[in-house]
Coordinates of C-alpha atoms and ligand atoms in Angstrom, one line a residue:
X28 CA 0.0 0.0 0.0
X29 CA 1.4 3.3 -0.9
X30 CA 1.0 6.5 1.0
X31 CA -0.6 8.2 -2.0
X32 CA -3.8 6.2 -1.5
X33 CA -4.3 6.9 2.2
X34 CA -5.6 10.4 2.1
X35 CA -8.4 9.8 -0.4
X36 CA -9.4 6.7 1.6
X37 CA -9.5 8.6 4.9
X38 CA -11.6 11.2 3.2
X39 CA -14.0 8.6 2.0
X40 CA -14.3 7.1 5.4
X41 CA -15.1 10.5 6.8
X42 CA -17.8 11.2 4.2
X43 CA -19.3 7.8 4.9
X44 CA -19.4 8.3 8.6
X45 CA -21.0 11.8 8.2
X46 CA -23.5 10.5 5.8
X47 CA -24.6 7.6 7.9
X48 CA -24.8 9.8 11.0
X49 CA -27.0 12.4 9.4
X50 CA -29.3 9.7 8.0
X51 CA -29.6 8.3 11.4
X52 CA -30.3 11.6 13.0
X53 CA -33.1 12.3 10.5
X54 CA -34.5 8.9 11.1
X55 CA -34.4 9.4 14.8
X56 CA -36.2 12.7 14.5
X57 CA -38.9 11.1 12.5
X58 CA -39.3 8.4 15.1
X59 CA -39.6 11.1 17.8
X60 CA -42.4 12.6 15.9
X61 CA -44.2 9.3 15.9
X62 CA -43.7 8.6 19.6
X63 CA -45.0 11.9 20.8
X64 CA -48.6 12.7 20.0
X65 CA -50.8 15.7 19.8
X66 CA -52.9 14.6 22.8
X67 CA -49.8 14.1 24.9
X68 CA -48.8 17.6 24.0
X69 CA -52.2 18.9 25.3
X70 CA -51.7 17.0 28.5
X71 CA -48.2 18.3 29.1
X72 CA -49.2 21.8 28.3
X73 CA -52.0 21.7 30.9
X74 CA -49.6 20.2 33.5
X75 CA -47.3 23.1 33.0
X76 CA -44.3 21.0 31.9
X77 CA -43.6 22.9 28.7
X78 CA -41.2 25.7 28.5
X79 CA -41.4 26.6 24.9
X80 CA -42.7 25.4 21.6
X81 CA -41.2 25.8 18.1
X82 CA -43.7 25.6 15.3
X83 CA -42.7 24.6 11.9
X84 CA -45.3 25.5 9.4
X85 CA -45.6 23.7 6.1
X86 CA -46.0 26.0 3.2
X87 CA -49.4 27.4 2.4
X88 CA -51.2 24.7 4.3
X89 CA -52.1 24.7 8.0
X90 CA -50.4 21.4 8.8
X91 CA -47.0 21.4 10.3
X92 CA -44.8 20.2 13.1
X93 CA -44.1 21.3 16.6
X94 CA -41.0 20.8 18.6
X95 CA -41.7 20.9 22.3
X96 CA -39.1 22.0 24.8
X97 CA -39.8 20.9 28.3
X98 CA -38.7 22.4 31.5
X99 CA -37.1 19.1 32.3
X100 CA -35.9 16.5 29.8
X101 CA -35.4 16.3 26.1
X102 CA -37.5 18.0 23.5
X103 CA -40.1 16.1 21.6
X104 CA -41.6 16.6 18.2
X105 CA -45.0 15.8 16.7
X106 CA -47.0 16.5 13.6
X107 CA -50.0 18.7 13.9
X108 CA -52.9 19.3 11.6
X109 CA -53.4 23.0 12.4
X110 CA -50.5 25.1 13.6
X111 CA -52.8 28.1 14.1
X112 CA -54.8 26.1 16.6
X113 CA -51.6 25.3 18.6
X114 CA -50.9 29.0 18.9
X115 CA -54.4 29.6 20.1
X116 CA -54.3 26.8 22.7
X117 CA -51.0 28.1 24.1
X118 CA -52.4 31.6 24.3
X119 CA -55.4 30.4 26.2
X120 CA -53.3 28.4 28.6
X121 CA -51.0 31.4 29.2
X122 CA -54.1 33.6 30.0
X123 CA -55.5 31.0 32.4
X124 CA -52.4 30.0 34.3
X125 CA -50.4 33.2 34.1
X126 CA -47.5 30.9 33.2
X127 CA -45.2 31.7 30.3
X128 CA -44.7 29.4 27.3
X129 CA -42.6 30.8 24.5
X130 CA -43.8 30.3 21.0
X131 CA -41.4 30.4 18.1
X132 CA -42.8 30.2 14.7
X133 CA -40.5 29.0 12.0
X134 CA -41.4 28.8 8.3
X135 CA -40.5 25.3 7.4
X136 CA -40.3 24.0 3.8
X137 CA -41.9 20.8 2.9
X138 CA -40.1 17.9 4.5
X139 CA -37.9 16.3 1.9
X140 CA -37.5 12.7 2.7
X141 CA -35.3 12.2 -0.4
X142 CA -32.8 14.8 0.7
X143 CA -33.0 14.0 4.4
X144 CA -32.6 10.3 4.4
X145 CA -32.1 8.7 1.0
X146 CA -29.4 10.9 -0.3
X147 CA -27.1 10.5 2.8
X148 CA -27.7 6.8 2.7
X149 CA -26.9 6.7 -1.0
X150 CA -23.7 8.7 -0.3
X151 CA -22.7 6.3 2.3
X152 CA -23.1 3.4 -0.1
X153 CA -21.1 5.1 -2.8
X154 CA -18.3 5.8 -0.3
X155 CA -18.4 2.2 0.8
X156 CA -18.2 1.0 -2.8
X157 CA -15.2 3.2 -3.6
X158 CA -13.5 2.0 -0.4
X159 CA -14.1 -1.6 -1.3
X160 CA -12.8 -1.0 -4.8
X161 CA -9.6 0.4 -3.4
X162 CA -9.3 -2.5 -1.1
X163 CA -9.9 -5.1 -3.8
X164 CA -7.4 -3.3 -6.0
X165 CA -4.7 -3.4 -3.4
X166 CA -5.3 -7.0 -2.6
X167 CA -5.5 -8.1 -6.2
X168 CA -2.2 -6.2 -6.7
X169 CA -1.8 -6.1 -10.5
X170 CA -4.5 -7.2 -12.7
X171 CA -4.1 -4.0 -14.6
X172 CA -6.6 -5.1 -17.2
X173 CA -9.5 -5.3 -14.8
X174 CA -11.9 -2.4 -14.4
X175 CA -11.1 -2.4 -10.7
X176 CA -7.5 -1.5 -11.1
X177 CA -8.3 1.2 -13.5
X178 CA -10.7 2.7 -11.0
X179 CA -8.0 3.8 -8.7
X180 CA -5.9 5.3 -11.4
X181 CA -5.9 9.0 -11.4
X182 CA -7.2 10.5 -14.6
X183 CA -4.9 13.4 -13.9
X184 CA -4.4 15.7 -16.8
X185 CA -1.9 14.2 -19.1
X186 CA -2.3 16.8 -21.7
X187 CA -0.8 20.1 -20.8
X188 CA -1.7 23.5 -22.3
X189 CA 1.3 24.9 -24.1
X190 CA -0.3 27.8 -25.9
X191 CA 2.0 30.9 -25.8
X192 CA 5.0 28.9 -24.8
X193 CA 7.1 28.9 -27.9
X194 CA 10.8 29.2 -28.6
X195 CA 10.8 32.9 -27.9
X196 CA 10.3 31.9 -24.2
X197 CA 13.4 29.8 -24.3
X198 CA 16.4 32.0 -24.2
X199 CA 20.0 31.1 -24.9
X200 CA 19.6 27.5 -26.0
X201 CA 20.2 28.4 -29.7
X202 CA 21.9 25.2 -30.8
X203 CA 19.5 23.1 -28.9
X204 CA 16.6 24.8 -30.6
X205 CA 18.2 24.4 -34.0
X206 CA 18.6 20.7 -33.3
X207 CA 14.9 20.4 -32.7
X208 CA 13.9 22.6 -35.6
X209 CA 13.3 19.6 -37.9
X210 CA 11.1 18.0 -35.3
X211 CA 9.0 21.1 -35.1
X212 CA 8.7 21.1 -38.9
X213 CA 7.8 17.4 -38.9
X214 CA 5.1 17.9 -36.4
X215 CA 3.7 20.8 -38.3
X216 CA 3.5 18.9 -41.4
X217 CA 4.2 15.2 -41.1
X218 CA 3.0 14.4 -44.7
X219 CA 5.9 16.3 -46.2
X220 CA 8.3 13.9 -44.5
X221 CA 6.3 10.7 -44.9
X222 CA 5.8 11.2 -48.6
X223 CA 9.5 11.4 -49.1
X224 CA 10.1 8.4 -46.9
X225 CA 12.2 10.3 -44.5
X226 CA 12.7 8.7 -41.1
X227 CA 12.2 11.1 -38.2
X228 CA 13.6 10.1 -34.8
X229 CA 10.9 8.7 -32.5
X230 CA 12.6 9.5 -29.2
X231 CA 14.7 12.5 -28.2
X232 CA 16.4 12.6 -24.9
X233 CA 17.1 16.0 -23.3
X234 CA 20.0 15.8 -21.1
X235 CA 21.5 18.4 -18.7
X236 CA 21.7 19.7 -15.1
X237 CA 18.5 20.6 -13.2
X238 CA 17.1 24.0 -14.0
X239 CA 18.7 24.4 -17.5
X240 CA 15.3 24.5 -19.2
X241 CA 14.7 20.9 -20.4
X242 CA 11.1 20.9 -19.4
X243 CA 10.6 24.3 -20.8
X244 CA 12.3 23.4 -24.1
X245 CA 10.0 20.3 -24.5
X246 CA 6.9 22.4 -23.9
X247 CA 8.1 25.1 -26.2
X248 CA 8.7 22.5 -28.9
X249 CA 5.1 21.5 -28.7
X250 CA 4.0 25.2 -28.5
X251 CA 6.2 26.0 -31.5
X252 CA 4.7 23.2 -33.6
X253 CA 1.3 23.9 -32.2
X254 CA 0.6 20.3 -31.3
X255 CA -0.8 18.7 -28.1
X256 CA 1.7 18.1 -25.3
X257 CA 1.2 14.9 -23.3
X258 CA 3.3 14.6 -20.3
X259 CA 4.0 12.4 -17.3
X260 CA 6.9 12.5 -14.9
X261 CA 8.9 9.6 -14.0
X262 CA 8.7 10.4 -10.3
X263 CA 4.9 10.1 -10.5
X264 CA 5.3 6.4 -11.0
X265 CA 7.4 5.8 -8.0
X266 CA 4.5 5.8 -5.5
X267 CA 1.9 4.0 -7.6
X268 CA 0.0 0.8 -7.1
X269 CA 1.5 -2.1 -8.8
X270 CA 0.4 -2.2 -12.3
X271 CA -0.8 1.3 -12.4
X272 CA 2.4 2.7 -13.8
X273 CA 2.3 0.4 -16.8
X274 CA -1.4 1.1 -17.4
X275 CA -0.8 4.8 -17.2
X276 CA 1.9 4.5 -19.8
X277 CA -0.4 2.5 -22.0
X278 CA -3.2 5.1 -21.6
X279 CA -0.7 7.9 -22.4
X280 CA 0.3 6.4 -25.6
X281 CA -3.2 5.5 -26.6
X282 CA -4.4 9.0 -25.9
X283 CA -1.5 10.4 -27.8
X284 CA -2.1 8.2 -30.9
X285 CA -5.6 9.6 -31.1
X286 CA -4.2 13.1 -31.1
X287 CA -1.3 12.8 -33.4
X288 CA 0.7 14.7 -34.4
X289 CA 1.7 15.4 -30.9
X290 CA 4.6 15.2 -28.3
X291 CA 4.7 12.8 -25.4
X292 CA 7.1 14.1 -22.8
X293 CA 8.4 11.9 -20.0
X294 CA 10.0 14.2 -17.5
X295 CA 12.6 12.8 -15.1
X296 CA 12.8 9.6 -17.0
X297 CA 15.7 8.4 -14.7
X298 CA 13.1 7.7 -12.0
X299 CA 11.7 4.8 -14.1
X300 CA 14.5 4.0 -16.5
X301 CA 17.4 3.3 -14.2
X302 CA 19.5 0.4 -15.2
X303 CA 17.5 -2.8 -14.4
X304 CA 18.7 -5.2 -11.7
X305 CA 21.1 -2.9 -10.1
X306 CA 19.1 -1.6 -7.2
X307 CA 19.9 -2.7 -3.7
X308 CA 17.4 -5.4 -2.7
X309 CA 14.2 -6.0 -4.5
X310 CA 11.0 -4.0 -4.7
X311 CA 11.6 -2.4 -8.1
X312 CA 9.1 -4.6 -10.0
X313 CA 6.8 -1.7 -10.4
X314 CA 9.4 0.4 -12.0
X315 CA 10.5 -2.4 -14.3
X316 CA 7.0 -3.0 -15.4
X317 CA 6.5 0.6 -16.2
X318 CA 9.8 0.8 -18.1
X319 CA 9.0 -2.4 -20.0
X320 CA 5.6 -1.0 -20.9
X321 CA 7.3 2.2 -22.2
X322 CA 9.6 0.2 -24.3
X323 CA 6.8 -1.9 -25.7
X324 CA 4.8 1.2 -26.6
X325 CA 7.8 2.9 -28.2
X326 CA 8.6 -0.2 -30.3
X327 CA 4.9 -0.6 -31.1
X328 CA 4.3 2.5 -33.1
X329 CA 5.7 3.2 -36.5
X330 CA 8.3 5.9 -37.2
X331 CA 6.0 8.2 -38.9
X332 CA 2.9 8.1 -36.9
X333 CA 3.4 11.7 -35.9
X334 CA 4.3 11.1 -32.3
X335 CA 7.5 12.3 -31.0
X336 CA 8.5 11.1 -27.6
X337 CA 10.7 13.4 -25.7
X338 CA 12.3 12.7 -22.3
X339 CA 14.4 14.6 -19.9
X340 CA 17.1 13.5 -17.4
X341 CA 19.9 15.0 -15.3
X342 CA 21.8 11.8 -15.7
X343 CA 22.3 9.7 -18.8
X344 CA 24.9 7.5 -17.1
X345 CA 22.3 5.8 -14.9
X346 CA 19.8 5.1 -17.6
X347 CA 19.0 1.6 -18.7
X348 CA 20.9 1.2 -22.0
X349 CA 17.8 -0.4 -23.4
X350 CA 16.1 2.9 -23.8
X351 CA 18.9 4.3 -25.8
X352 CA 18.7 1.7 -28.5
X353 CA 17.8 2.6 -32.1
X354 CA 14.1 3.2 -32.6
X355 CA 13.8 4.4 -29.0
X356 CA 15.6 7.4 -27.6
X357 CA 18.2 7.4 -30.3
X358 CA 18.8 11.1 -30.5
X359 CA 20.0 13.1 -27.6
X360 CA 20.2 16.8 -27.1
X361 CA 22.5 18.2 -24.5
X362 CA 21.1 21.1 -22.6
X363 CA 24.0 22.8 -20.9
X364 CA 24.4 25.7 -18.5
X365 CA 24.1 29.0 -20.4
X366 CA 27.2 31.0 -21.4
X367 CA 27.5 34.6 -20.6
X368 CA 25.4 35.7 -23.7
X369 CA 22.8 33.0 -22.9
X370 CA 22.6 34.2 -19.3
X371 CA 22.0 37.8 -20.5
X372 CA 19.2 36.6 -22.8
X373 CA 17.6 34.5 -20.1
X374 CA 17.8 37.5 -17.8
X375 CA 16.1 39.6 -20.4
X376 CA 13.3 37.1 -20.8
X377 CA 12.6 37.1 -17.1
X378 CA 13.0 40.8 -16.7
X379 CA 10.3 41.5 -19.3
X380 CA 7.5 41.7 -16.7
X381 CA 9.6 43.3 -14.1
X382 CA 10.2 47.1 -13.9
X383 CA 13.9 47.7 -13.8
X384 CA 15.6 50.9 -12.8
X385 CA 17.9 52.6 -15.3
X386 CA 20.9 51.6 -13.4
X387 CA 20.4 47.9 -13.9
X388 CA 23.0 46.4 -16.2
X389 CA 21.9 42.9 -17.1
X390 CA 25.1 42.4 -19.0
X391 CA 27.1 42.8 -15.8
X392 CA 24.7 40.6 -14.0
X393 CA 25.3 38.0 -16.6
X394 CA 29.0 38.3 -16.2
X395 CA 29.0 37.7 -12.4
X396 CA 26.7 34.7 -12.6
X397 CA 28.9 32.2 -14.3
X398 CA 27.6 28.7 -13.6
X399 CA 24.0 29.9 -12.9
X400 CA 21.2 27.9 -14.7
X401 CA 18.1 29.4 -16.2
X402 CA 16.2 28.5 -13.1
X403 CA 18.9 30.2 -10.9
X404 CA 18.7 33.3 -13.0
X405 CA 14.9 33.4 -12.8
X406 CA 15.1 32.9 -9.0
X407 CA 17.7 35.7 -8.8
X408 CA 15.4 38.3 -10.5
X409 CA 12.5 37.1 -8.4
X410 CA 14.5 37.6 -5.2
X411 CA 15.5 41.0 -6.4
X412 CA 11.9 41.9 -7.0
X413 CA 11.0 40.7 -3.6
X414 CA 13.7 42.8 -2.0
X415 CA 12.6 45.9 -3.9
X416 CA 9.0 45.3 -3.0
X417 CA 9.9 44.8 0.7
X418 CA 11.6 48.2 0.7
X419 CA 8.6 49.8 -0.9
X420 CA 10.1 50.5 -4.3
X421 CA 8.3 50.3 -7.6
X422 CA 11.3 49.1 -9.6
X423 CA 14.3 46.8 -9.2
X424 CA 17.7 48.4 -8.8
X425 CA 21.1 46.9 -9.5
X426 CA 21.6 46.9 -5.7
X427 CA 18.6 44.7 -5.3
X428 CA 20.1 42.3 -7.8
X429 CA 23.4 42.3 -6.1
X430 CA 21.8 41.6 -2.7
X431 CA 19.6 38.9 -4.3
X432 CA 22.8 37.4 -5.7
X433 CA 24.2 36.9 -2.2
X434 CA 20.9 35.4 -1.1
X435 CA 20.7 32.9 -3.9
X436 CA 24.5 32.5 -4.2
X437 CA 26.3 32.9 -0.9
X438 CA 23.3 33.2 1.4
X439 CA 21.9 36.5 2.7
X440 CA 24.0 39.1 4.4
X441 CA 23.4 39.0 8.0
X442 CA 23.9 42.5 9.2
X443 CA 22.3 42.0 12.5
X444 CA 24.8 39.5 13.9
X445 CA 27.3 41.3 16.2
X446 CA 30.9 40.5 15.3
X447 CA 33.7 41.3 17.7
X448 CA 36.6 43.5 16.5
X449 CA 38.9 40.5 16.8
X450 CA 36.7 38.4 14.5
X451 CA 36.5 41.2 12.1
X452 CA 40.2 41.6 12.0
X453 CA 40.8 37.9 11.3
X454 CA 38.2 37.8 8.6
X455 CA 39.5 41.0 7.0
X456 CA 43.0 39.6 6.8
X457 CA 41.8 36.2 5.6
X458 CA 39.6 37.6 2.8
X459 CA 42.4 40.1 1.8
X460 CA 44.7 37.2 1.4
X461 CA 42.3 35.6 -1.1
X462 CA 41.7 38.9 -2.8
X463 CA 45.3 39.8 -3.3
X464 CA 46.0 36.5 -5.0
X465 CA 42.9 36.8 -7.2
X466 CA 44.3 40.2 -8.3
X467 CA 47.9 39.2 -8.8
X468 CA 47.5 35.8 -10.5
X469 CA 46.8 36.1 -14.3
X470 CA 44.1 33.4 -14.9
X471 CA 41.8 34.1 -12.0
X472 CA 39.9 37.1 -10.8
X473 CA 39.7 40.1 -11.0
X474 CA 38.1 40.8 -7.7
X475 CA 34.5 41.9 -7.8
X476 CA 33.7 42.3 -4.1
X477 CA 35.5 41.6 -0.9
X478 CA 33.3 41.5 2.2
X479 CA 33.5 40.7 5.9
X480 CA 29.8 40.7 6.4
X481 CA 28.9 37.2 7.5
X482 CA 26.6 35.1 5.3
X483 CA 24.1 32.6 6.5
X484 CA 26.1 29.7 5.0
X485 CA 28.4 30.2 8.0
X486 CA 31.3 31.9 6.3
X487 CA 32.5 35.0 8.0
X488 CA 33.0 36.8 4.7
X489 CA 33.6 36.2 1.1
X490 CA 35.7 37.3 -1.9
X491 CA 33.8 37.2 -5.1
X492 CA 35.7 37.2 -8.4
X493 CA 34.5 38.6 -11.6
X494 CA 35.1 36.1 -14.3
X495 CA 36.0 38.1 -17.4
X496 CA 35.3 35.3 -19.9
X497 CA 33.6 32.0 -19.7
X498 CA 36.1 29.2 -19.6
X499 CA 34.8 25.8 -20.3
X500 CA 38.2 24.4 -20.0
X501 CA 40.2 24.4 -16.8
X502 CA 43.9 24.5 -17.5
X503 CA 46.5 23.1 -15.3
X504 CA 47.9 26.6 -14.7
X505 CA 44.4 27.9 -13.8
X506 CA 43.8 25.1 -11.4
X507 CA 47.1 25.7 -9.6
X508 CA 46.2 29.4 -9.3
X509 CA 42.8 28.5 -7.8
X510 CA 44.6 26.4 -5.3
X511 CA 46.9 29.3 -4.4
X512 CA 43.9 31.7 -4.1
X513 CA 42.2 29.3 -1.7
X514 CA 45.3 29.0 0.4
X515 CA 45.6 32.8 0.6
X516 CA 43.2 33.1 3.4
X517 CA 45.1 30.9 5.8
X518 CA 48.5 32.3 4.7
X519 CA 47.3 35.8 5.6
X520 CA 46.2 34.7 9.0
X521 CA 49.5 33.0 9.6
X522 CA 51.5 36.1 8.6
X523 CA 49.7 38.6 10.8
X524 CA 48.2 36.8 13.7
X525 CA 49.9 34.8 16.4
X526 CA 47.5 32.0 16.0
X527 CA 45.5 30.4 13.1
X528 CA 41.8 29.8 13.0
X529 CA 39.4 27.1 11.8
X530 CA 38.0 29.6 9.4
X531 CA 39.9 28.1 6.5
X532 CA 38.3 24.7 6.6
X533 CA 36.2 25.2 3.5
X534 CA 39.2 26.5 1.7
X535 CA 41.2 23.5 2.7
X536 CA 38.5 21.2 1.5
X537 CA 38.5 22.9 -1.9
X538 CA 42.2 22.8 -2.2
X539 CA 42.3 19.1 -1.5
X540 CA 39.6 18.3 -3.9
X541 CA 41.2 20.3 -6.7
X542 CA 44.7 18.9 -6.1
X543 CA 43.3 15.4 -5.9
X544 CA 41.4 15.8 -9.2
X545 CA 44.5 17.1 -10.9
X546 CA 46.3 13.9 -10.0
X547 CA 43.5 11.3 -10.3
X548 CA 41.3 12.6 -13.0
X549 CA 43.1 15.1 -15.3
X550 CA 46.4 13.4 -15.6
X551 CA 48.3 16.5 -14.6
X552 CA 50.9 14.6 -12.5
X553 CA 53.8 13.3 -14.4
X554 CA 54.5 10.7 -11.8
X555 CA 51.1 9.1 -12.0
X556 CA 50.5 9.7 -15.7
X557 CA 47.5 9.8 -17.8
X558 CA 45.4 7.4 -15.8
X559 CA 42.1 7.9 -14.2
X560 CA 42.2 6.8 -10.6
X561 CA 38.9 8.4 -9.7
X562 CA 35.9 6.2 -9.7
X563 CA 33.6 8.5 -7.7
X564 CA 31.1 8.6 -10.6
X565 CA 30.3 5.0 -10.1
X566 CA 28.9 5.6 -6.7
X567 CA 25.4 6.0 -8.0
X568 CA 25.2 2.3 -8.2
X569 CA 25.9 1.2 -4.8
X570 CA 24.8 -2.2 -5.8
X571 CA 27.3 -2.4 -8.5
X572 CA 30.0 -0.7 -6.6
X573 CA 30.1 -3.3 -3.9
X574 CA 31.4 -5.7 -6.4
X575 CA 33.8 -3.1 -7.9
X576 CA 36.7 -2.6 -5.6
X577 CA 39.5 0.0 -5.9
X578 CA 41.4 -0.8 -9.1
X579 CA 44.8 0.3 -8.1
X580 CA 47.3 -0.8 -5.5
X581 CA 48.0 0.6 -2.1
X582 CA 51.3 1.7 -3.3
X583 CA 49.6 3.8 -6.0
X584 CA 47.3 5.1 -3.4
X585 CA 50.2 6.4 -1.4
X586 CA 51.8 7.8 -4.5
X587 CA 48.6 9.8 -5.1
X588 CA 48.7 11.1 -1.6
X589 CA 52.2 12.2 -1.9
X590 CA 51.6 13.9 -5.3
X591 CA 48.6 15.7 -3.9
X592 CA 50.6 16.9 -1.0
X593 CA 53.4 18.1 -3.2
X594 CA 51.0 20.2 -5.3
X595 CA 49.5 21.8 -2.3
X596 CA 52.9 22.5 -0.7
X597 CA 54.3 24.0 -3.8
X598 CA 51.2 26.3 -4.3
X599 CA 51.5 27.2 -0.6
X600 CA 55.1 28.4 -0.9
X601 CA 54.4 30.4 -4.0
X602 CA 51.3 32.0 -2.6
X603 CA 53.1 32.9 0.6
X604 CA 55.9 34.6 -1.3
X605 CA 53.4 36.6 -3.3
X606 CA 51.6 37.8 -0.2
X607 CA 54.8 38.6 1.7
X608 CA 55.9 40.7 -1.2
X609 CA 52.7 42.6 -0.9
X610 CA 52.4 42.8 2.8
X611 CA 51.6 46.6 2.9
X612 CA 48.7 46.0 0.6
X613 CA 47.5 43.2 2.8
X614 CA 47.5 45.6 5.8
X615 CA 45.9 48.4 3.8
X616 CA 43.2 46.1 2.4
X617 CA 42.4 44.6 5.8
X618 CA 42.2 48.0 7.4
X619 CA 39.9 49.3 4.6
X620 CA 37.7 46.2 5.1
X621 CA 37.5 46.6 8.8
X622 CA 36.3 50.2 8.2
X623 CA 33.9 49.6 5.4
X624 CA 33.1 45.9 5.8
X625 CA 32.7 45.6 2.1
X626 CA 34.7 47.0 -0.8
X627 CA 34.2 46.8 -4.6
X628 CA 36.6 46.3 -7.4
X629 CA 37.7 49.9 -7.9
X630 CA 38.4 50.6 -4.2
X631 CA 40.4 47.3 -4.0
X632 CA 42.4 47.9 -7.1
X633 CA 43.3 51.4 -6.0
X634 CA 45.3 49.9 -3.1
X635 CA 47.8 48.7 -5.6
X636 CA 48.7 52.1 -6.9
Ligands
LIG704 P1 14.8 21.5 -16.1 O1 13.6 20.8 -16.6 O2 16.0 21.5 -17.0 O3 15.1 21.2 -14.7 P2 13.1 23.8 -16.3 O4 12.7 23.7 -17.7 O5 12.1 23.2 -15.3 O6 14.5 23.1 -16.0 O7 13.4 25.2 -15.9 C1 12.9 25.8 -14.7 C2 12.6 27.3 -15.0 O8 13.8 28.0 -15.2 C3 11.8 27.5 -16.2 O9 10.4 27.5 -15.9 C4 12.2 28.9 -16.6 O10 11.5 29.9 -15.9 C5 13.6 29.0 -16.2 N1 14.5 28.7 -17.3 C6 15.4 27.7 -17.4 N2 16.1 27.7 -18.6 C7 15.6 28.8 -19.2 C8 15.9 29.4 -20.5 N3 16.8 28.8 -21.3 N4 15.2 30.5 -20.9 C9 14.3 31.0 -20.1 N5 14.0 30.5 -18.9 C10 14.6 29.4 -18.4
LIG705 MG1 12.4 19.7 -15.5
LIG706 ZN1 38.7 31.6 2.8

């Protein structure tokens, strides 16, 4: 039993109980009316037992109902032929006895047996039926052909509206869009291709990190071609009843065939299409059934039926190779992180509905956001808008964007936290150490901001470089310089203070990771040569990895350690020399930081003149 089914079932039970209860109440009320009679009422009235009477008239006729409230005990109800007569009787009694009996006349509609009793009972039965169906379905487990199993299946919208989402909404991904151009053309006019006997790919796999716009691109492809967009997400299948996943897939393809030409999009396909038989333990039958059904469906329709199956994944390496075979997902489109121009275009798309102040320079924002995905950039502008709104502005300024950058990038500046002067001094020297090296070394930097305002990630400050160009390749020289920069913080602390702090732990982690990668992954160490000693990437398959031990000797392992240490020590010595040669600048920079807490590129570079 999966958690997904529990809520609806609880709701059903609740409905059922309420329905039964209200039917019972109505029934009881009717019985009360029968037990108490008009003559008894007259007796009780004369005996002075009655406190008040509610009269429910029927419409336009004298008959009705009275509810009698006693001075002691429960109220009773009876039908009466003439409500006016009741009022008269009570008035007479009041005049005789000087006692008070309150009369309350309510206009009552015709009693509706149907509504009061049968409808609730019927509701109860329906709820019971649904509940039973769920139960049978769960017990039968499978039997996806039976009507029962289909009952539990959500008829959730498989077709998603894509009107208005076309390629103009997808910024940056120029090459990716070009690769899909022929698909769009095919969907617009399948005959053109069919008549020429051209074979159009059936399945296209969009591959790339989260947030790079894969889902958006798939939708926009449908929007661009103006065809229906059927979609389902791999993660939807994970919590389903056994057999439902497969039957959903079947339905999806059936529905799509009726609506061809169209696109079927399977988002997060890795959730269903992981390599089979590699999971730890069992329990993946459902996933396998779903995957098998998907393969059957894909093999089942002809190449030119006008259906294009698109799928998205963050990880191709964990996919079952069966789905990549010809006739299935045999075309793949890489959707990468945007370059600086792509970032600017994405920013423009998302800035369209946001009022920007004149000082906003999206080109600069694009420059300082290397590594951001489309989703990150959208988030950045959104945070900036929130910041502007919070301060009561009608437009977004560059300052808002810069602050939003810290929030989404490094965590929000925490101005409220009180920092002691000593802490401030340590951080100021530490960050200045990084900053000086960023400035002096040729392949890294220049410095965009140096700050000793703590950020919520726990760091006491940060030094943000301004990458001048997008480098897709890391060179050996650049990696060494990055290591030197990371060591700069600790070196500055050592040179100035009598003690060192734990503040450099993140730097040390980065240094180690970089140096290790140089040796084990990039073949930058002569001693160890052009061999990959790094099998981290296999860890996805814990099941597989258990059988897959380290494939080098202990001796090699120790050589690696020595090489890594040599690289770090070498960088350390060079970095230390550089900082020592610029010790006055270190002091000046740290002092300026302690005073201003945050300095920009110009102020920092002025220190070198
Ligand atoms: P993925 O499917 O690759 O994880 P999405 O398509 O869901 O990424 O992207 C999430 C959001 O990020 C989109 O809805 C869109 O607002 C924004 N986004 C991502 N890439 C782009 C892009 N190239 N152009 C415009 N917006 C983008
Ligand atoms: Mg997505
Ligand atoms: Zn540091």
